[in-house]
PDB file of C-alpha atoms and ligand atoms in Angstrom:
ATOM      1  CA  MET P   1     -27.813 -18.240  32.205  1.00 58.00           C
ATOM      2  CA  THR P   2     -28.684 -15.900  35.324  1.00 63.00           C
ATOM      3  CA  SER P   3     -25.163 -13.940  35.733  1.00 77.00           C
ATOM      4  CA  SER P   4     -24.785 -10.705  35.308  1.00 81.00           C
ATOM      5  CA  ARG P   5     -23.724 -10.689  31.396  1.00 88.00           C
ATOM      6  CA  VAL P   6     -26.478 -11.741  30.349  1.00 91.00           C
ATOM      7  CA  ARG P   7     -28.769  -9.232  32.142  1.00 91.00           C
ATOM      8  CA  GLU P   8     -26.489  -6.458  30.510  1.00 92.00           C
ATOM      9  CA  ASN P   9     -27.364  -7.958  27.094  1.00 95.00           C
ATOM     10  CA  LEU P  10     -30.986  -7.350  27.825  1.00 96.00           C
ATOM     11  CA  ILE P  11     -30.032  -4.248  28.945  1.00 97.00           C
ATOM     12  CA  GLN P  12     -28.505  -3.367  25.778  1.00 97.00           C
ATOM     13  CA  GLU P  13     -31.339  -4.119  23.885  1.00 97.00           C
ATOM     14  CA  LEU P  14     -33.416  -1.992  25.326  1.00 98.00           C
ATOM     15  CA  ARG P  15     -31.484   0.807  24.059  1.00 98.00           C
ATOM     16  CA  LEU P  16     -31.502  -0.298  21.167  1.00 98.00           C
ATOM     17  CA  GLN P  17     -35.437  -0.438  21.120  1.00 97.00           C
ATOM     18  CA  GLY P  18     -35.379   2.945  22.298  1.00 96.00           C
ATOM     19  CA  ILE P  19     -35.495   3.114  25.498  1.00 98.00           C
ATOM     20  CA  HIS P  20     -33.263   6.325  27.118  1.00 97.00           C
ATOM     21  CA  ASP P  21     -34.420   6.921  30.407  1.00 98.00           C
ATOM     22  CA  GLU P  22     -31.165   5.911  32.606  1.00 98.00           C
ATOM     23  CA  ARG P  23     -33.066   5.360  35.861  1.00 98.00           C
ATOM     24  CA  VAL P  24     -34.814   2.817  34.128  1.00 98.00           C
ATOM     25  CA  LEU P  25     -32.099   1.152  32.622  1.00 98.00           C
ATOM     26  CA  GLU P  26     -29.900   1.039  35.923  1.00 97.00           C
ATOM     27  CA  VAL P  27     -33.126  -0.493  37.704  1.00 98.00           C
ATOM     28  CA  MET P  28     -33.803  -3.317  35.085  1.00 97.00           C
ATOM     29  CA  THR P  29     -29.897  -4.231  35.234  1.00 95.00           C
ATOM     30  CA  LYS P  30     -29.951  -4.608  39.137  1.00 94.00           C
ATOM     31  CA  ILE P  31     -33.585  -6.041  39.465  1.00 96.00           C
ATOM     32  CA  GLU P  32     -33.170 -10.369  38.803  1.00 95.00           C
ATOM     33  CA  ARG P  33     -36.304 -11.322  36.326  1.00 97.00           C
ATOM     34  CA  HIS P  34     -35.287 -14.709  37.053  1.00 96.00           C
ATOM     35  CA  GLN P  35     -36.795 -14.378  40.549  1.00 97.00           C
ATOM     36  CA  PHE P  36     -39.747 -13.470  39.769  1.00 98.00           C
ATOM     37  CA  VAL P  37     -40.620 -17.040  37.276  1.00 97.00           C
ATOM     38  CA  GLU P  38     -40.793 -20.729  38.210  1.00 97.00           C
ATOM     39  CA  GLU P  39     -37.678 -22.784  38.215  1.00 97.00           C
ATOM     40  CA  ALA P  40     -38.421 -24.355  34.907  1.00 97.00           C
ATOM     41  CA  LEU P  41     -38.327 -20.788  33.022  1.00 97.00           C
ATOM     42  CA  LYS P  42     -35.291 -19.116  34.634  1.00 95.00           C
ATOM     43  CA  SER P  43     -33.445 -19.885  31.510  1.00 94.00           C
ATOM     44  CA  GLU P  44     -35.709 -17.808  29.704  1.00 96.00           C
ATOM     45  CA  ALA P  45     -35.412 -15.259  31.416  1.00 96.00           C
ATOM     46  CA  TYR P  46     -33.526 -12.736  30.279  1.00 96.00           C
ATOM     47  CA  LYS P  47     -34.533 -13.068  26.825  1.00 96.00           C
ATOM     48  CA  ASN P  48     -36.624  -9.960  25.775  1.00 97.00           C
ATOM     49  CA  ARG P  49     -40.012 -11.593  25.839  1.00 96.00           C
ATOM     50  CA  ALA P  50     -43.485 -12.421  27.945  1.00 97.00           C
ATOM     51  CA  LEU P  51     -43.079 -15.623  30.409  1.00 98.00           C
ATOM     52  CA  PRO P  52     -46.346 -17.761  31.655  1.00 98.00           C
ATOM     53  CA  ILE P  53     -46.759 -17.188  34.921  1.00 97.00           C
ATOM     54  CA  GLY P  54     -50.010 -19.423  35.793  1.00 97.00           C
ATOM     55  CA  HIS P  55     -53.378 -18.813  36.027  1.00 97.00           C
ATOM     56  CA  ALA P  56     -53.481 -18.071  31.762  1.00 95.00           C
ATOM     57  CA  GLN P  57     -51.216 -14.804  32.640  1.00 97.00           C
ATOM     58  CA  THR P  58     -48.045 -13.851  31.806  1.00 97.00           C
ATOM     59  CA  ILE P  59     -44.722 -11.633  33.053  1.00 97.00           C
ATOM     60  CA  SER P  60     -44.714  -8.799  30.582  1.00 97.00           C
ATOM     61  CA  GLN P  61     -41.835  -8.548  28.096  1.00 97.00           C
ATOM     62  CA  PRO P  62     -38.843  -6.265  29.726  1.00 98.00           C
ATOM     63  CA  TYR P  63     -39.354  -3.610  26.630  1.00 98.00           C
ATOM     64  CA  ILE P  64     -42.953  -3.604  27.485  1.00 98.00           C
ATOM     65  CA  VAL P  65     -42.030  -2.530  31.320  1.00 98.00           C
ATOM     66  CA  ALA P  66     -38.756  -0.553  30.474  1.00 98.00           C
ATOM     67  CA  LEU P  67     -41.287   1.664  28.239  1.00 98.00           C
ATOM     68  CA  MET P  68     -44.257   1.676  30.020  1.00 98.00           C
ATOM     69  CA  THR P  69     -42.167   2.749  33.123  1.00 98.00           C
ATOM     70  CA  GLN P  70     -40.301   5.750  31.234  1.00 98.00           C
ATOM     71  CA  ALA P  71     -43.497   7.042  30.433  1.00 98.00           C
ATOM     72  CA  VAL P  72     -44.870   6.662  33.885  1.00 98.00           C
ATOM     73  CA  MET P  73     -41.894   8.370  35.216  1.00 97.00           C
ATOM     74  CA  GLY P  74     -41.629  11.139  31.907  1.00 95.00           C
ATOM     75  CA  GLY P  75     -43.724  14.006  33.132  1.00 92.00           C
ATOM     76  CA  ALA P  76     -43.109  17.208  33.883  1.00 90.00           C
ATOM     77  CA  THR P  77     -44.407  16.599  37.468  1.00 91.00           C
ATOM     78  CA  PRO P  78     -42.687  14.284  40.180  1.00 94.00           C
ATOM     79  CA  THR P  79     -43.831  10.666  40.249  1.00 97.00           C
ATOM     80  CA  LYS P  80     -43.739   9.261  43.799  1.00 98.00           C
ATOM     81  CA  ARG P  81     -46.868   7.113  43.974  1.00 98.00           C
ATOM     82  CA  VAL P  82     -47.739   5.030  41.472  1.00 98.00           C
ATOM     83  CA  LEU P  83     -51.095   2.362  40.976  1.00 98.00           C
ATOM     84  CA  GLU P  84     -50.549  -0.945  39.071  1.00 98.00           C
ATOM     85  CA  VAL P  85     -53.483  -2.692  37.920  1.00 98.00           C
ATOM     86  CA  GLY P  86     -52.427  -6.478  37.244  1.00 98.00           C
ATOM     87  CA  THR P  87     -49.901  -7.210  40.008  1.00 98.00           C
ATOM     88  CA  GLY P  88     -49.332 -10.641  37.984  1.00 98.00           C
ATOM     89  CA  SER P  89     -45.411 -11.846  39.206  1.00 98.00           C
ATOM     90  CA  GLY P  90     -44.727  -8.760  40.942  1.00 98.00           C
ATOM     91  CA  TYR P  91     -41.892  -7.700  38.247  1.00 98.00           C
ATOM     92  CA  GLN P  92     -43.164  -4.229  37.398  1.00 98.00           C
ATOM     93  CA  THR P  93     -43.872  -3.658  40.900  1.00 98.00           C
ATOM     94  CA  ALA P  94     -40.350  -4.150  41.523  1.00 98.00           C
ATOM     95  CA  VAL P  95     -39.180  -2.067  38.889  1.00 98.00           C
ATOM     96  CA  LEU P  96     -41.504   0.780  40.104  1.00 98.00           C
ATOM     97  CA  ALA P  97     -40.637   0.066  43.778  1.00 98.00           C
ATOM     98  CA  ALA P  98     -37.298   1.079  43.251  1.00 98.00           C
ATOM     99  CA  LEU P  99     -38.269   4.457  41.168  1.00 98.00           C
ATOM    100  CA  VAL P 100     -41.050   6.059  43.440  1.00 98.00           C
ATOM    101  CA  GLU P 101     -41.603   6.861  47.066  1.00 98.00           C
ATOM    102  CA  THR P 102     -44.537   4.240  47.217  1.00 98.00           C
ATOM    103  CA  VAL P 103     -46.547   1.625  44.473  1.00 98.00           C
ATOM    104  CA  PHE P 104     -49.680   0.508  45.329  1.00 99.00           C
ATOM    105  CA  THR P 105     -50.672  -2.463  43.358  1.00 98.00           C
ATOM    106  CA  VAL P 106     -54.156  -4.476  42.932  1.00 98.00           C
ATOM    107  CA  GLU P 107     -54.915  -7.767  41.038  1.00 98.00           C
ATOM    108  CA  ARG P 108     -57.773  -9.849  40.777  1.00 98.00           C
ATOM    109  CA  ILE P 109     -56.514 -13.292  41.025  1.00 98.00           C
ATOM    110  CA  ARG P 110     -55.904 -13.937  44.845  1.00 98.00           C
ATOM    111  CA  ALA P 111     -53.257 -16.479  44.382  1.00 98.00           C
ATOM    112  CA  LEU P 112     -51.311 -14.093  42.180  1.00 98.00           C
ATOM    113  CA  THR P 113     -51.323 -11.503  45.167  1.00 98.00           C
ATOM    114  CA  GLU P 114     -50.581 -13.387  47.602  1.00 98.00           C
ATOM    115  CA  SER P 115     -47.330 -14.785  45.932  1.00 98.00           C
ATOM    116  CA  ALA P 116     -46.451 -11.504  44.639  1.00 98.00           C
ATOM    117  CA  ARG P 117     -46.475  -9.865  48.276  1.00 98.00           C
ATOM    118  CA  LEU P 118     -44.466 -12.944  49.515  1.00 98.00           C
ATOM    119  CA  ARG P 119     -41.609 -12.791  46.715  1.00 98.00           C
ATOM    120  CA  LEU P 120     -41.359  -9.111  47.261  1.00 98.00           C
ATOM    121  CA  ALA P 121     -40.798  -9.514  50.942  1.00 98.00           C
ATOM    122  CA  SER P 122     -38.383 -11.679  50.201  1.00 98.00           C
ATOM    123  CA  LEU P 123     -36.744  -9.894  47.944  1.00 98.00           C
ATOM    124  CA  ASN P 124     -36.947  -6.909  51.229  1.00 98.00           C
ATOM    125  CA  ILE P 125     -39.384  -4.440  48.596  1.00 98.00           C
ATOM    126  CA  ARG P 126     -40.960  -2.829  51.517  1.00 98.00           C
ATOM    127  CA  ASN P 127     -42.753   0.290  49.804  1.00 98.00           C
ATOM    128  CA  VAL P 128     -45.470  -1.281  48.071  1.00 98.00           C
ATOM    129  CA  HIS P 129     -48.987  -1.916  49.138  1.00 98.00           C
ATOM    130  CA  PHE P 130     -50.796  -5.152  47.622  1.00 98.00           C
ATOM    131  CA  GLY P 131     -54.663  -4.963  47.425  1.00 98.00           C
ATOM    132  CA  TYR P 132     -56.671  -7.744  46.087  1.00 98.00           C
ATOM    133  CA  ALA P 133     -59.343  -5.944  43.962  1.00 97.00           C
ATOM    134  CA  ASP P 134     -60.629  -5.092  40.314  1.00 98.00           C
ATOM    135  CA  GLY P 135     -58.336  -2.248  39.287  1.00 98.00           C
ATOM    136  CA  THR P 136     -61.020  -0.847  36.550  1.00 98.00           C
ATOM    137  CA  LEU P 137     -62.231   0.429  39.590  1.00 98.00           C
ATOM    138  CA  GLY P 138     -58.459   2.094  40.518  1.00 98.00           C
ATOM    139  CA  TRP P 139     -57.876   2.010  44.730  1.00 98.00           C
ATOM    140  CA  PRO P 140     -60.009   4.949  45.917  1.00 98.00           C
ATOM    141  CA  PRO P 141     -58.884   4.738  49.313  1.00 97.00           C
ATOM    142  CA  TYR P 142     -55.261   5.833  48.294  1.00 98.00           C
ATOM    143  CA  ALA P 143     -56.091   8.058  45.337  1.00 98.00           C
ATOM    144  CA  PRO P 144     -54.713  10.624  43.433  1.00 98.00           C
ATOM    145  CA  TYR P 145     -52.015   8.609  42.210  1.00 98.00           C
ATOM    146  CA  ASP P 146     -48.976  10.996  39.890  1.00 98.00           C
ATOM    147  CA  GLY P 147     -48.818   7.705  38.035  1.00 98.00           C
ATOM    148  CA  ILE P 148     -50.981   4.309  37.026  1.00 98.00           C
ATOM    149  CA  VAL P 149     -49.675   1.687  35.169  1.00 98.00           C
ATOM    150  CA  VAL P 150     -52.030  -0.737  33.804  1.00 98.00           C
ATOM    151  CA  THR P 151     -50.497  -3.908  32.722  1.00 98.00           C
ATOM    152  CA  ALA P 152     -53.416  -5.881  30.988  1.00 97.00           C
ATOM    153  CA  GLY P 153     -55.645  -4.779  28.428  1.00 96.00           C
ATOM    154  CA  GLY P 154     -59.428  -3.695  27.831  1.00 91.00           C
ATOM    155  CA  THR P 155     -61.370  -2.240  24.939  1.00 94.00           C
ATOM    156  CA  GLU P 156     -61.720   1.055  26.482  1.00 96.00           C
ATOM    157  CA  ILE P 157     -59.714   3.488  29.275  1.00 97.00           C
ATOM    158  CA  PRO P 158     -61.815   3.080  32.737  1.00 97.00           C
ATOM    159  CA  GLN P 159     -62.930   6.348  33.861  1.00 97.00           C
ATOM    160  CA  ALA P 160     -62.439   5.636  37.434  1.00 98.00           C
ATOM    161  CA  LEU P 161     -58.565   5.558  36.243  1.00 98.00           C
ATOM    162  CA  ILE P 162     -58.710   8.976  34.653  1.00 97.00           C
ATOM    163  CA  ASP P 163     -60.530  10.526  38.161  1.00 97.00           C
ATOM    164  CA  GLN P 164     -58.054   8.507  40.495  1.00 98.00           C
ATOM    165  CA  LEU P 165     -55.214  10.735  38.666  1.00 98.00           C
ATOM    166  CA  ALA P 166     -53.471  13.421  40.203  1.00 97.00           C
ATOM    167  CA  PRO P 167     -53.221  17.135  38.527  1.00 96.00           C
ATOM    168  CA  GLY P 168     -50.134  16.273  36.003  1.00 96.00           C
ATOM    169  CA  GLY P 169     -50.397  12.868  36.730  1.00 97.00           C
ATOM    170  CA  ARG P 170     -49.949   9.912  33.762  1.00 98.00           C
ATOM    171  CA  LEU P 171     -52.402   7.108  32.836  1.00 98.00           C
ATOM    172  CA  VAL P 172     -50.024   4.187  30.777  1.00 98.00           C
ATOM    173  CA  ILE P 173     -52.942   1.285  29.136  1.00 98.00           C
ATOM    174  CA  PRO P 174     -52.894  -0.751  27.005  1.00 98.00           C
ATOM    175  CA  VAL P 175     -56.073  -0.176  24.643  1.00 98.00           C
ATOM    176  CA  GLY P 176     -58.026  -2.268  22.060  1.00 96.00           C
ATOM    177  CA  PRO P 177     -59.531  -5.094  20.335  1.00 90.00           C
ATOM    178  CA  THR P 178     -57.326  -8.565  20.377  1.00 84.00           C
ATOM    179  CA  GLY P 179     -54.724  -8.214  18.507  1.00 86.00           C
ATOM    180  CA  ALA P 180     -54.588  -4.352  17.734  1.00 93.00           C
ATOM    181  CA  GLN P 181     -54.046  -3.158  21.070  1.00 97.00           C
ATOM    182  CA  SER P 182     -51.973  -0.167  21.371  1.00 97.00           C
ATOM    183  CA  LEU P 183     -49.985   1.248  24.181  1.00 98.00           C
ATOM    184  CA  ARG P 184     -51.522   4.916  25.399  1.00 98.00           C
ATOM    185  CA  LEU P 185     -50.160   7.720  27.607  1.00 98.00           C
ATOM    186  CA  ILE P 186     -52.939   9.283  28.524  1.00 98.00           C
ATOM    187  CA  GLU P 187     -51.561  13.111  31.027  1.00 97.00           C
ATOM    188  CA  ARG P 188     -54.023  14.758  33.384  1.00 96.00           C
ATOM    189  CA  THR P 189     -53.191  18.686  33.014  1.00 94.00           C
ATOM    190  CA  MET P 190     -52.490  21.157  35.518  1.00 92.00           C
ATOM    191  CA  ARG P 191     -56.319  22.493  34.141  1.00 92.00           C
ATOM    192  CA  GLY P 192     -58.009  19.049  34.518  1.00 88.00           C
ATOM    193  CA  THR P 193     -58.343  18.153  30.986  1.00 95.00           C
ATOM    194  CA  THR P 194     -56.259  15.242  29.483  1.00 96.00           C
ATOM    195  CA  VAL P 195     -53.676  14.569  26.858  1.00 97.00           C
ATOM    196  CA  GLU P 196     -53.316  11.473  24.845  1.00 97.00           C
ATOM    197  CA  GLN P 197     -50.448   9.822  23.309  1.00 97.00           C
ATOM    198  CA  ASP P 198     -50.033   6.449  21.550  1.00 97.00           C
ATOM    199  CA  LEU P 199     -47.045   4.637  22.235  1.00 97.00           C
ATOM    200  CA  GLY P 200     -47.570   1.979  19.605  1.00 96.00           C
ATOM    201  CA  GLY P 201     -48.678  -1.721  19.021  1.00 95.00           C
ATOM    202  CA  VAL P 202     -48.538  -4.197  22.081  1.00 96.00           C
ATOM    203  CA  THR P 203     -50.323  -7.111  23.153  1.00 94.00           C
ATOM    204  CA  PHE P 204     -51.246  -7.827  26.098  1.00 95.00           C
ATOM    205  CA  VAL P 205     -53.486 -10.214  28.698  1.00 95.00           C
ATOM    206  CA  PRO P 206     -56.889  -8.900  28.874  1.00 96.00           C
ATOM    207  CA  LEU P 207     -58.297  -6.313  31.795  1.00 97.00           C
ATOM    208  CA  LEU P 208     -61.236  -8.794  33.247  1.00 96.00           C
ATOM    209  CA  THR P 209     -63.717  -6.902  35.803  1.00 96.00           C
ATOM    210  CA  GLY P 210     -64.410  -8.969  38.995  1.00 96.00           C
ATOM    211  CA  LYS P 211     -62.175 -10.780  40.970  1.00 96.00           C
ATOM    212  CA  VAL P 212     -61.723 -15.153  41.189  1.00 96.00           C
TER     213      VAL P 212
HETATM  214  N1  SAH E 301     -47.093  -6.887  35.951  1.00 95.65           N
HETATM  215  C1  SAH E 301     -47.345  -8.252  35.331  1.00 95.65           C
HETATM  216  C2  SAH E 301     -48.395  -8.663  34.814  1.00 95.65           C
HETATM  217  C3  SAH E 301     -49.124  -9.603  34.423  1.00 95.65           C
HETATM  218  S1  SAH E 301     -49.934 -10.150  33.658  1.00 95.65           S
HETATM  219  C4  SAH E 301     -46.135  -8.605  35.515  1.00 95.65           C
HETATM  220  O1  SAH E 301     -45.370  -8.129  35.441  1.00 95.65           O
HETATM  221  O2  SAH E 301     -46.104  -9.732  36.118  1.00 95.65           O
HETATM  222  C5  SAH E 301     -51.883  -8.950  33.869  1.00 95.65           C
HETATM  223  C6  SAH E 301     -52.620  -9.113  35.255  1.00 95.65           C
HETATM  224  O3  SAH E 301     -53.066  -8.329  35.361  1.00 95.65           O
HETATM  225  C7  SAH E 301     -52.644 -10.540  35.479  1.00 95.65           C
HETATM  226  O4  SAH E 301     -52.229 -10.964  36.299  1.00 95.65           O
HETATM  227  C8  SAH E 301     -53.942 -10.716  35.585  1.00 95.65           C
HETATM  228  O5  SAH E 301     -54.799 -10.907  36.632  1.00 95.65           O
HETATM  229  C9  SAH E 301     -54.097  -8.929  35.950  1.00 95.65           C
HETATM  230  N2  SAH E 301     -55.461  -8.161  35.724  1.00 95.65           N
HETATM  231  C10 SAH E 301     -56.457  -8.339  34.567  1.00 95.65           C
HETATM  232  N3  SAH E 301     -57.506  -7.480  34.850  1.00 95.65           N
HETATM  233  C11 SAH E 301     -57.043  -7.052  35.983  1.00 95.65           C
HETATM  234  C12 SAH E 301     -58.304  -6.427  37.323  1.00 95.65           C
HETATM  235  N4  SAH E 301     -59.291  -5.350  36.625  1.00 95.65           N
HETATM  236  N5  SAH E 301     -57.751  -5.881  37.890  1.00 95.65           N
HETATM  237  C13 SAH E 301     -56.647  -6.301  38.513  1.00 95.65           C
HETATM  238  N6  SAH E 301     -56.063  -7.219  38.284  1.00 95.65           N
HETATM  239  C14 SAH E 301     -56.267  -7.489  36.401  1.00 95.65           C
END
């Protein structure tokens, strides 16, 4: 159930869905998603769907992880330092960490931050800084970022996130009311203006403020 063949099948499915960045596909072939879910769900880990991780949250669907990663990596400037808002299980974090120099990841649920920190350490992933913080404010101490990936959806795009993008940087974020969200790619141009693209309809858990 967790063999490399089931992983290969999933990667084939991602290709058919339009994921074309070979760097992303290769990393997702290697990272074992079953390591990021509880025992009872391991047999489901290579299905192309979101799964529960406790605290009313989910590990994102593999297609969405691939789409967001491809979008944040796809600009004209190198993507070296990336902020992730919504650590959750740490799966998207691990995918990013395999592709960029440093990942900064913030989570508002303390128990999830702590379990993700332990999980990534046990997988020997070392280029990640974990923060227990409200990511709607970004993470100012380490800004600016070449890329920002937000794995929870709100009704608007927090201005702090746009402000913390480096020139040429890209923000990938689901936006819209529950049931009608779409994934947006916002690029900050070298002149400081922004360009927005719609990457299609998505369903994410809510982006909430404060910490618990
Ligand atoms: N990338 C994660 C997705 C987890 S679901 C994974 O693949 O497992 C989204 C996560 O965003 C949840 O853990 C939720 O607690 C967190 N979240 C929601 N609003 C947040 C905020 N304002 N700041 C930080 N994390 C937030």
